mmCIF file with all atom_site columns, C-alpha atoms and ligand atoms in Angstrom:
data_model
loop_
_atom_site.group_PDB
_atom_site.id
_atom_site.type_symbol
_atom_site.label_atom_id
_atom_site.label_alt_id
_atom_site.label_comp_id
_atom_site.label_asym_id
_atom_site.label_entity_id
_atom_site.label_seq_id
_atom_site.pdbx_PDB_ins_code
_atom_site.Cartn_x
_atom_site.Cartn_y
_atom_site.Cartn_z
_atom_site.occupancy
_atom_site.B_iso_or_equiv
_atom_site.pdbx_formal_charge
_atom_site.auth_seq_id
_atom_site.auth_comp_id
_atom_site.auth_asym_id
_atom_site.auth_atom_id
_atom_site.pdbx_PDB_model_num
ATOM   1  C  CA  . UNK A 1 1  ? -14.377 -9.139  -12.286 1.00 55.00 ? 1   UNK A CA  1
ATOM   2  C  CA  . UNK A 1 2  ? -15.712 -12.071 -10.365 1.00 58.00 ? 2   UNK A CA  1
ATOM   3  C  CA  . UNK A 1 3  ? -14.019 -13.035 -7.176  1.00 58.00 ? 3   UNK A CA  1
ATOM   4  C  CA  . UNK A 1 4  ? -16.170 -15.869 -6.068  1.00 59.00 ? 4   UNK A CA  1
ATOM   5  C  CA  . UNK A 1 5  ? -14.596 -18.131 -3.564  1.00 56.00 ? 5   UNK A CA  1
ATOM   6  C  CA  . UNK A 1 6  ? -16.194 -21.011 -1.837  1.00 55.00 ? 6   UNK A CA  1
ATOM   7  C  CA  . UNK A 1 7  ? -15.007 -20.228 1.614   1.00 53.00 ? 7   UNK A CA  1
ATOM   8  C  CA  . UNK A 1 8  ? -18.223 -20.850 3.429   1.00 52.00 ? 8   UNK A CA  1
ATOM   9  C  CA  . UNK A 1 9  ? -19.790 -17.488 2.761   1.00 50.00 ? 9   UNK A CA  1
ATOM   10 C  CA  . UNK A 1 10 ? -18.279 -15.631 5.657   1.00 51.00 ? 10  UNK A CA  1
ATOM   11 C  CA  . UNK A 1 11 ? -19.922 -12.263 6.078   1.00 53.00 ? 11  UNK A CA  1
ATOM   12 C  CA  . UNK A 1 12 ? -17.962 -9.189  5.334   1.00 69.00 ? 12  UNK A CA  1
ATOM   13 C  CA  . UNK A 1 13 ? -16.501 -7.392  8.258   1.00 82.00 ? 13  UNK A CA  1
ATOM   14 C  CA  . UNK A 1 14 ? -14.941 -4.084  8.861   1.00 88.00 ? 14  UNK A CA  1
ATOM   15 C  CA  . UNK A 1 15 ? -11.349 -3.838  9.894   1.00 90.00 ? 15  UNK A CA  1
ATOM   16 C  CA  . UNK A 1 16 ? -9.264  -0.924  10.976  1.00 92.00 ? 16  UNK A CA  1
ATOM   17 C  CA  . UNK A 1 17 ? -5.673  -0.235  10.134  1.00 92.00 ? 17  UNK A CA  1
ATOM   18 C  CA  . UNK A 1 18 ? -3.558  -0.255  13.267  1.00 94.00 ? 18  UNK A CA  1
ATOM   19 C  CA  . UNK A 1 19 ? -1.400  2.489   11.887  1.00 96.00 ? 19  UNK A CA  1
ATOM   20 C  CA  . UNK A 1 20 ? -3.525  5.142   10.265  1.00 96.00 ? 20  UNK A CA  1
ATOM   21 C  CA  . UNK A 1 21 ? -6.929  4.037   11.491  1.00 95.00 ? 21  UNK A CA  1
ATOM   22 C  CA  . UNK A 1 22 ? -8.367  3.564   8.037   1.00 91.00 ? 22  UNK A CA  1
ATOM   23 C  CA  . UNK A 1 23 ? -11.411 1.326   7.967   1.00 90.00 ? 23  UNK A CA  1
ATOM   24 C  CA  . UNK A 1 24 ? -11.958 -1.210  5.200   1.00 88.00 ? 24  UNK A CA  1
ATOM   25 C  CA  . UNK A 1 25 ? -14.397 -3.960  4.449   1.00 88.00 ? 25  UNK A CA  1
ATOM   26 C  CA  . UNK A 1 26 ? -12.737 -7.319  4.840   1.00 87.00 ? 26  UNK A CA  1
ATOM   27 C  CA  . UNK A 1 27 ? -13.203 -10.996 4.608   1.00 82.00 ? 27  UNK A CA  1
ATOM   28 C  CA  . UNK A 1 28 ? -11.942 -13.632 6.933   1.00 76.00 ? 28  UNK A CA  1
ATOM   29 C  CA  . UNK A 1 29 ? -9.496  -15.858 5.197   1.00 73.00 ? 29  UNK A CA  1
ATOM   30 C  CA  . UNK A 1 30 ? -10.203 -19.281 6.554   1.00 77.00 ? 30  UNK A CA  1
ATOM   31 C  CA  . UNK A 1 31 ? -7.625  -19.284 9.285   1.00 79.00 ? 31  UNK A CA  1
ATOM   32 C  CA  . UNK A 1 32 ? -9.056  -16.349 11.108  1.00 72.00 ? 32  UNK A CA  1
ATOM   33 C  CA  . UNK A 1 33 ? -6.954  -13.871 9.199   1.00 75.00 ? 33  UNK A CA  1
ATOM   34 C  CA  . UNK A 1 34 ? -8.476  -10.676 7.976   1.00 76.00 ? 34  UNK A CA  1
ATOM   35 C  CA  . UNK A 1 35 ? -7.948  -9.536  4.456   1.00 80.00 ? 35  UNK A CA  1
ATOM   36 C  CA  . UNK A 1 36 ? -9.032  -6.110  3.342   1.00 84.00 ? 36  UNK A CA  1
ATOM   37 C  CA  . UNK A 1 37 ? -11.085 -5.931  0.196   1.00 81.00 ? 37  UNK A CA  1
ATOM   38 C  CA  . UNK A 1 38 ? -10.174 -3.564  -2.558  1.00 76.00 ? 38  UNK A CA  1
ATOM   39 C  CA  . UNK A 1 39 ? -6.776  -2.498  -1.327  1.00 75.00 ? 39  UNK A CA  1
ATOM   40 C  CA  . UNK A 1 40 ? -4.804  -5.691  -1.821  1.00 78.00 ? 40  UNK A CA  1
ATOM   41 C  CA  . UNK A 1 41 ? -3.200  -7.054  1.313   1.00 80.00 ? 41  UNK A CA  1
ATOM   42 C  CA  . UNK A 1 42 ? -2.202  -3.727  2.725   1.00 87.00 ? 42  UNK A CA  1
ATOM   43 C  CA  . UNK A 1 43 ? -3.711  -0.500  3.769   1.00 89.00 ? 43  UNK A CA  1
ATOM   44 C  CA  . UNK A 1 44 ? -3.171  2.467   1.511   1.00 89.00 ? 44  UNK A CA  1
ATOM   45 C  CA  . UNK A 1 45 ? -0.642  3.683   4.057   1.00 94.00 ? 45  UNK A CA  1
ATOM   46 C  CA  . UNK A 1 46 ? 1.414   0.534   3.590   1.00 93.00 ? 46  UNK A CA  1
ATOM   47 C  CA  . UNK A 1 47 ? 0.591   -1.090  6.878   1.00 93.00 ? 47  UNK A CA  1
ATOM   48 C  CA  . UNK A 1 48 ? -0.623  -4.672  6.774   1.00 89.00 ? 48  UNK A CA  1
ATOM   49 C  CA  . UNK A 1 49 ? -1.880  -5.056  10.297  1.00 90.00 ? 49  UNK A CA  1
ATOM   50 C  CA  . UNK A 1 50 ? -5.537  -4.715  10.984  1.00 88.00 ? 50  UNK A CA  1
ATOM   51 C  CA  . UNK A 1 51 ? -7.842  -5.179  13.892  1.00 89.00 ? 51  UNK A CA  1
ATOM   52 C  CA  . UNK A 1 52 ? -11.561 -5.878  13.799  1.00 87.00 ? 52  UNK A CA  1
ATOM   53 C  CA  . UNK A 1 53 ? -13.535 -2.694  13.730  1.00 88.00 ? 53  UNK A CA  1
ATOM   54 C  CA  . UNK A 1 54 ? -16.594 -2.490  15.890  1.00 80.00 ? 54  UNK A CA  1
ATOM   55 C  CA  . UNK A 1 55 ? -19.057 0.182   15.226  1.00 66.00 ? 55  UNK A CA  1
ATOM   56 C  CA  . UNK A 1 56 ? -21.212 1.446   17.995  1.00 61.00 ? 56  UNK A CA  1
HETATM 57 ZN ZN1 . ZN  B 2 .  ? -3.312  2.471   7.230   1.00 66.01 ? 101 ZN  B ZN1 1
#
C-alpha cells in the first residue's frame, strides 16, 4: 500500500479525539484540517473531531 501524496511533505502530527481522548498520528490536509492516519476519517469511537495533541 503506497499512499504517497505530494502535499508538501507536512510532518506527521498527533491529534486527540475530542470525545474519547484517543490519540492518533495525523497529517494536515492542505487547508489546515487534520486527518487521522490509519482509522479513516473518524476515531474508532465514531467521533470525527480532533484537536492537536501536544505532548509534554
Ligand atoms: Zn474517539
